[in-house]
Every structure is written in C-alpha cells, then in structure tokens.
C-alpha positions as MATLAB code, in Angstrom:
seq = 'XXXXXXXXXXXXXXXXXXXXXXXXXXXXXXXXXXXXXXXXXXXXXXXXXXXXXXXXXXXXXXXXXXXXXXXXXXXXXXXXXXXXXXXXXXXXXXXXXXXXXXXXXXXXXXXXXXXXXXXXXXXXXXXXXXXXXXXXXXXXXXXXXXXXXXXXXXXXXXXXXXXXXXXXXXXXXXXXXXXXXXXXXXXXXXXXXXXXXXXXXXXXXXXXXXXXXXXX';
ca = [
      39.633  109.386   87.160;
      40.725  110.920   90.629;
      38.073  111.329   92.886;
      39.758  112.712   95.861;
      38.805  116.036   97.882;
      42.182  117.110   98.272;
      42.174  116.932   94.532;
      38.769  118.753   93.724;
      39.751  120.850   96.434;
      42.878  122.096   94.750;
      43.117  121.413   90.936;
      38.922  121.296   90.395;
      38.818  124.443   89.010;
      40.825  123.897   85.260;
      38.756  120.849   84.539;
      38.349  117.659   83.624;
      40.369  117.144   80.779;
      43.180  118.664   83.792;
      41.822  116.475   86.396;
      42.364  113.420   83.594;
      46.136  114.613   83.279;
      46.127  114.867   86.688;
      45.303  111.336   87.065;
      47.764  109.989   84.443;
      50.522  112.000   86.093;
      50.710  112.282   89.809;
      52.436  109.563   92.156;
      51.720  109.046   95.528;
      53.655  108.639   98.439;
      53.627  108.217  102.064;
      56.324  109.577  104.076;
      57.149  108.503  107.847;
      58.063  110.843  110.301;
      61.500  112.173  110.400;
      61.975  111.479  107.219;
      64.607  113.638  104.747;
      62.451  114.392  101.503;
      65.226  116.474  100.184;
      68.490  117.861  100.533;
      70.196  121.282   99.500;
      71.990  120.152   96.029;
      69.961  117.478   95.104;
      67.931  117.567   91.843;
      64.526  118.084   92.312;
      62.664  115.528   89.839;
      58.789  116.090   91.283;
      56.937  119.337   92.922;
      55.352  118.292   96.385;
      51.445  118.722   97.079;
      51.546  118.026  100.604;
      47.647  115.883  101.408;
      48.184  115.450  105.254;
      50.836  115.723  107.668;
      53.487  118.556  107.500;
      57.090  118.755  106.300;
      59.924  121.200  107.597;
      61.701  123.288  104.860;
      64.755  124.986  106.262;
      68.606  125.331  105.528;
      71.807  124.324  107.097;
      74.491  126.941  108.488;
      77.366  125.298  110.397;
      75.387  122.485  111.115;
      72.312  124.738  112.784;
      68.990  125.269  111.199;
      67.557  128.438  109.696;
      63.656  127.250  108.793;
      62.133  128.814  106.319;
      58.240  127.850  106.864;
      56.059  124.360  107.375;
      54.118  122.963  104.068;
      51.101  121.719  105.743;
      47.652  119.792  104.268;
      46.565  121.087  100.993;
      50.045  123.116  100.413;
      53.135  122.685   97.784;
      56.910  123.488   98.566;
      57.119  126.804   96.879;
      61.034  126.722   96.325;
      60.896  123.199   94.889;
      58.778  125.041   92.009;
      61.109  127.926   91.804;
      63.657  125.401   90.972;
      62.213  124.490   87.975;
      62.872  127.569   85.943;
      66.493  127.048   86.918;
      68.675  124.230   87.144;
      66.507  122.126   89.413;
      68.626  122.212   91.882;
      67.182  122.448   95.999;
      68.560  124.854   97.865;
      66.965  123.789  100.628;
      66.358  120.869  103.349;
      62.909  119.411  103.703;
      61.361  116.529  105.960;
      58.681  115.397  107.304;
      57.664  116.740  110.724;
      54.983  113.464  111.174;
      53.651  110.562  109.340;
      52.838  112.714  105.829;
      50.977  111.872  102.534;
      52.173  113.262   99.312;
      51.163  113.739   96.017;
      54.050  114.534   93.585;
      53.870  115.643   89.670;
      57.225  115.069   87.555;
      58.712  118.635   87.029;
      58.654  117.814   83.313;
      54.938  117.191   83.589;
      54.575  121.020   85.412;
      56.646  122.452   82.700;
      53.861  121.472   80.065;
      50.867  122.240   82.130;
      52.136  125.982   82.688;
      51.817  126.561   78.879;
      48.937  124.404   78.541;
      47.103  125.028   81.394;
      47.906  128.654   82.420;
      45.207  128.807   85.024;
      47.348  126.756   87.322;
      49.259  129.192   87.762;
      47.012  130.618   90.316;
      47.657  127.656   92.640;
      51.217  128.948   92.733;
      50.764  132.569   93.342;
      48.102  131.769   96.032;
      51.543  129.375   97.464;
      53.674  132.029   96.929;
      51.744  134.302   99.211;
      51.772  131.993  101.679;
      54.824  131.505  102.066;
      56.405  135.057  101.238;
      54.089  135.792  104.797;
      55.868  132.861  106.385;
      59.639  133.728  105.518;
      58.761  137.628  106.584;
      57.445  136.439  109.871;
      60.783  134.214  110.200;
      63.028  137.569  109.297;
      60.516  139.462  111.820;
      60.902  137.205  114.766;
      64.731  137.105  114.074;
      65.257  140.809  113.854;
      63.063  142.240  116.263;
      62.163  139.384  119.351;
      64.162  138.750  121.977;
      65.475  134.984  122.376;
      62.276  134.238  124.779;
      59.818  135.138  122.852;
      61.335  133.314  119.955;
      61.509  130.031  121.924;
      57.389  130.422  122.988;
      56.831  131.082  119.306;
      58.656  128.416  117.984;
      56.827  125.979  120.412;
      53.503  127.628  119.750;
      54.105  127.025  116.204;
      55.073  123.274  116.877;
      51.740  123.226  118.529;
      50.087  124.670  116.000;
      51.495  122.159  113.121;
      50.930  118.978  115.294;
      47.695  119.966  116.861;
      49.845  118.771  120.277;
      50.186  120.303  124.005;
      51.759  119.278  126.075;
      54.521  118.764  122.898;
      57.659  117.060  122.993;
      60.436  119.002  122.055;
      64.305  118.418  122.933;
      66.136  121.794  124.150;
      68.557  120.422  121.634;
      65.915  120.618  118.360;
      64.822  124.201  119.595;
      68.378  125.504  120.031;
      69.070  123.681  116.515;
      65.987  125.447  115.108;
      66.561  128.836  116.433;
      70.524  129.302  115.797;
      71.657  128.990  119.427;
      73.444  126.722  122.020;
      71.461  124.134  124.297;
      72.460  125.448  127.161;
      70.915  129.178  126.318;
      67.399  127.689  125.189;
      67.543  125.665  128.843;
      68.331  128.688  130.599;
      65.617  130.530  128.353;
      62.705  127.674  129.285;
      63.605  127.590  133.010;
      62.944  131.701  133.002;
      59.897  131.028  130.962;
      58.964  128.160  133.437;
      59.342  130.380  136.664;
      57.360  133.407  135.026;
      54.470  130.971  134.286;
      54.728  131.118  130.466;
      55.233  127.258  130.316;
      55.205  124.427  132.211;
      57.588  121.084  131.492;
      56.930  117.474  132.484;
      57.270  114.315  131.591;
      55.063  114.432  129.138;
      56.568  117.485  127.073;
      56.033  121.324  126.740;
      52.710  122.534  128.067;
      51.650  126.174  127.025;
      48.808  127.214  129.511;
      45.098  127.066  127.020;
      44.684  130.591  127.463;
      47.648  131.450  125.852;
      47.503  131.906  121.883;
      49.112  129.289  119.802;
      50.059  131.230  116.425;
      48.644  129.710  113.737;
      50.114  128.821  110.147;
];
C-alpha cells in the first residue's frame, strides 16, 4: 500500500480500496531538467500528477512560445486529461522547468476510475480552476500590459516557480516566452535596469525583495 503524503494528500479522501488501485496503477518517474515530457500531436498514454518540481505547458507558433500555465507540486496537467475524452491527442508542449518527480496513471486506468470512482472527479474540477485562473491571467497580461510589465511578470513568475533571485534567464528564453525579438526584451531590461525595477549580474536577474513576486 502507498504511504506517501503527496498521495494522502491528494487521493486520501475516496479510500482505501482507491488508495489500493492507486497503488497497483501509478508509475513513477523522475524527470531532469529541460526535459520534453510531451509534444503537440503525440498520444497521450498517462495523466501527470506532478510530486515536486514544475513543468512548462505551452504551445508553439512560428517557432515562439505561447505558455499556457506551470503544473507545480501536488498539481496534474489539466489538458492532458481533457485529451482523454477525445482522441488522446496533446495539443500542447510540456517540460520540465527543474529536476521533477512524477506520478503518472495509464489513461485507460482514469477512464475506469471516473465511473467507478466518481468522487475523483473533484480533483479535476479543483485542477480545472486552477488553471482556467492561470490561462485568464496569460490572456490578461497579453491584452492589457505593456511589454515591460510583461517581462517583470514573467521573471517574477520564474521566481516564483523556482523559489530563485537573483534567476538566470537568457533574453533569448524571455523573448521566446513572451512572443517577441531578443533584441526588444534587451532593450526592455536595460529600461527596467535604469528605472531600478531590476538589477542584472553575473549571477542572473535580481528583482529588489521589496518588490512582489506573483505567486502561482
């Protein structure tokens, strides 16, 4: 029988005869940093419980990102499971922002347990929440901030996932992140250097403490 937190944490409340499913079920897997999980078109054959770390879910236009939100400890890639009421197909890029452990259950396997365990359902409307808030504050930043405020956000939010500052973050990956050129986001963090907002070294991207890091 599992005896893990994360576990009791999460799935505790249908059981033990779920827990014992649970046990005869789920694989685990650690990831390394950097690494691709999944890619948009690939079949998805297992739903992600992220244990520790974080992963990156985003998608690819002309070779720039568009991220969609960060799974982080104790969460599940909510699109992964949306895929499985269609043709289990990702639409979507994920990988692992650090050194990440995973706990994955067979899509097959989640198929049965809806009908058979309908309470877990609740662990994927409590995900869906989550991230609905995360893609709306994506759409929100894109819409309504300027290119500035964007970049502290997105390195606030790096922060934020990596528990990091100073962080180390390539003008290239932000520009790729945010939909723009290098050479804007350089422009953008010398500005944001001069007015105080920042400060770069050697040692990364250092957001002054009494600043807020947004939190996920």
């Amino acid at each position: 029988m599992i005896n893990n937190q994360f576990i009791l944490n999460k799935f505790g409340f249908l059981g033990k005869k779920f827990l014992t499913e649970l046990d005869k079920n789920a694989l685990f897997t650690e990831v390394k940093a950097k690494t691709e999980i999944i890619r948009e078109g690939q079949k998805n054959k297992f739903v992600p419980f992220l244990i520790k770390g974080s992963i990156r879910v985003f998608t690819l236009n002309d070779g720039r990102e568009l991220i969609y939100y960060y799974i982080r400890a104790n969460d599940s890639c909510l699109m992964t499971f949306s895929s499985i009421f269609t043709d289990y197909v990702s639409r979507v890029y994920a990988i692992a922002e650090e050194d990440s452990e995973v706990m994955l259950i067979p899509v097959s396997v989640v198929h049965e347990w809806l009908i058979t365990f309908p309470e877990i359902n609740r662990v994927f409307y409590h995900e869906y929440d989550k991230r609905f808030s995360d893609v709306m504050s994506m759409v929100n930043d894109a819409v309504f901030h300027r290119l500035d405020k964007r970049v502290l956000n997105y390195i606030k939010q790096q922060m934020s996932v990596t528990g990091n500052n100073p962080i180390r973050l390539t003008h290239r990956e932000i520009a790729s992140n945010l939909g723009t050129s290098r050479e804007v986001v350089s422009r953008v963090l010398k500005k944001m250097e001069n007015e105080g907002e920042i400060s770069q070294t050697k040692e990364g991207i250092k957001v002054p403490m009494n600043e807020n890091v947004i939190q996920g």
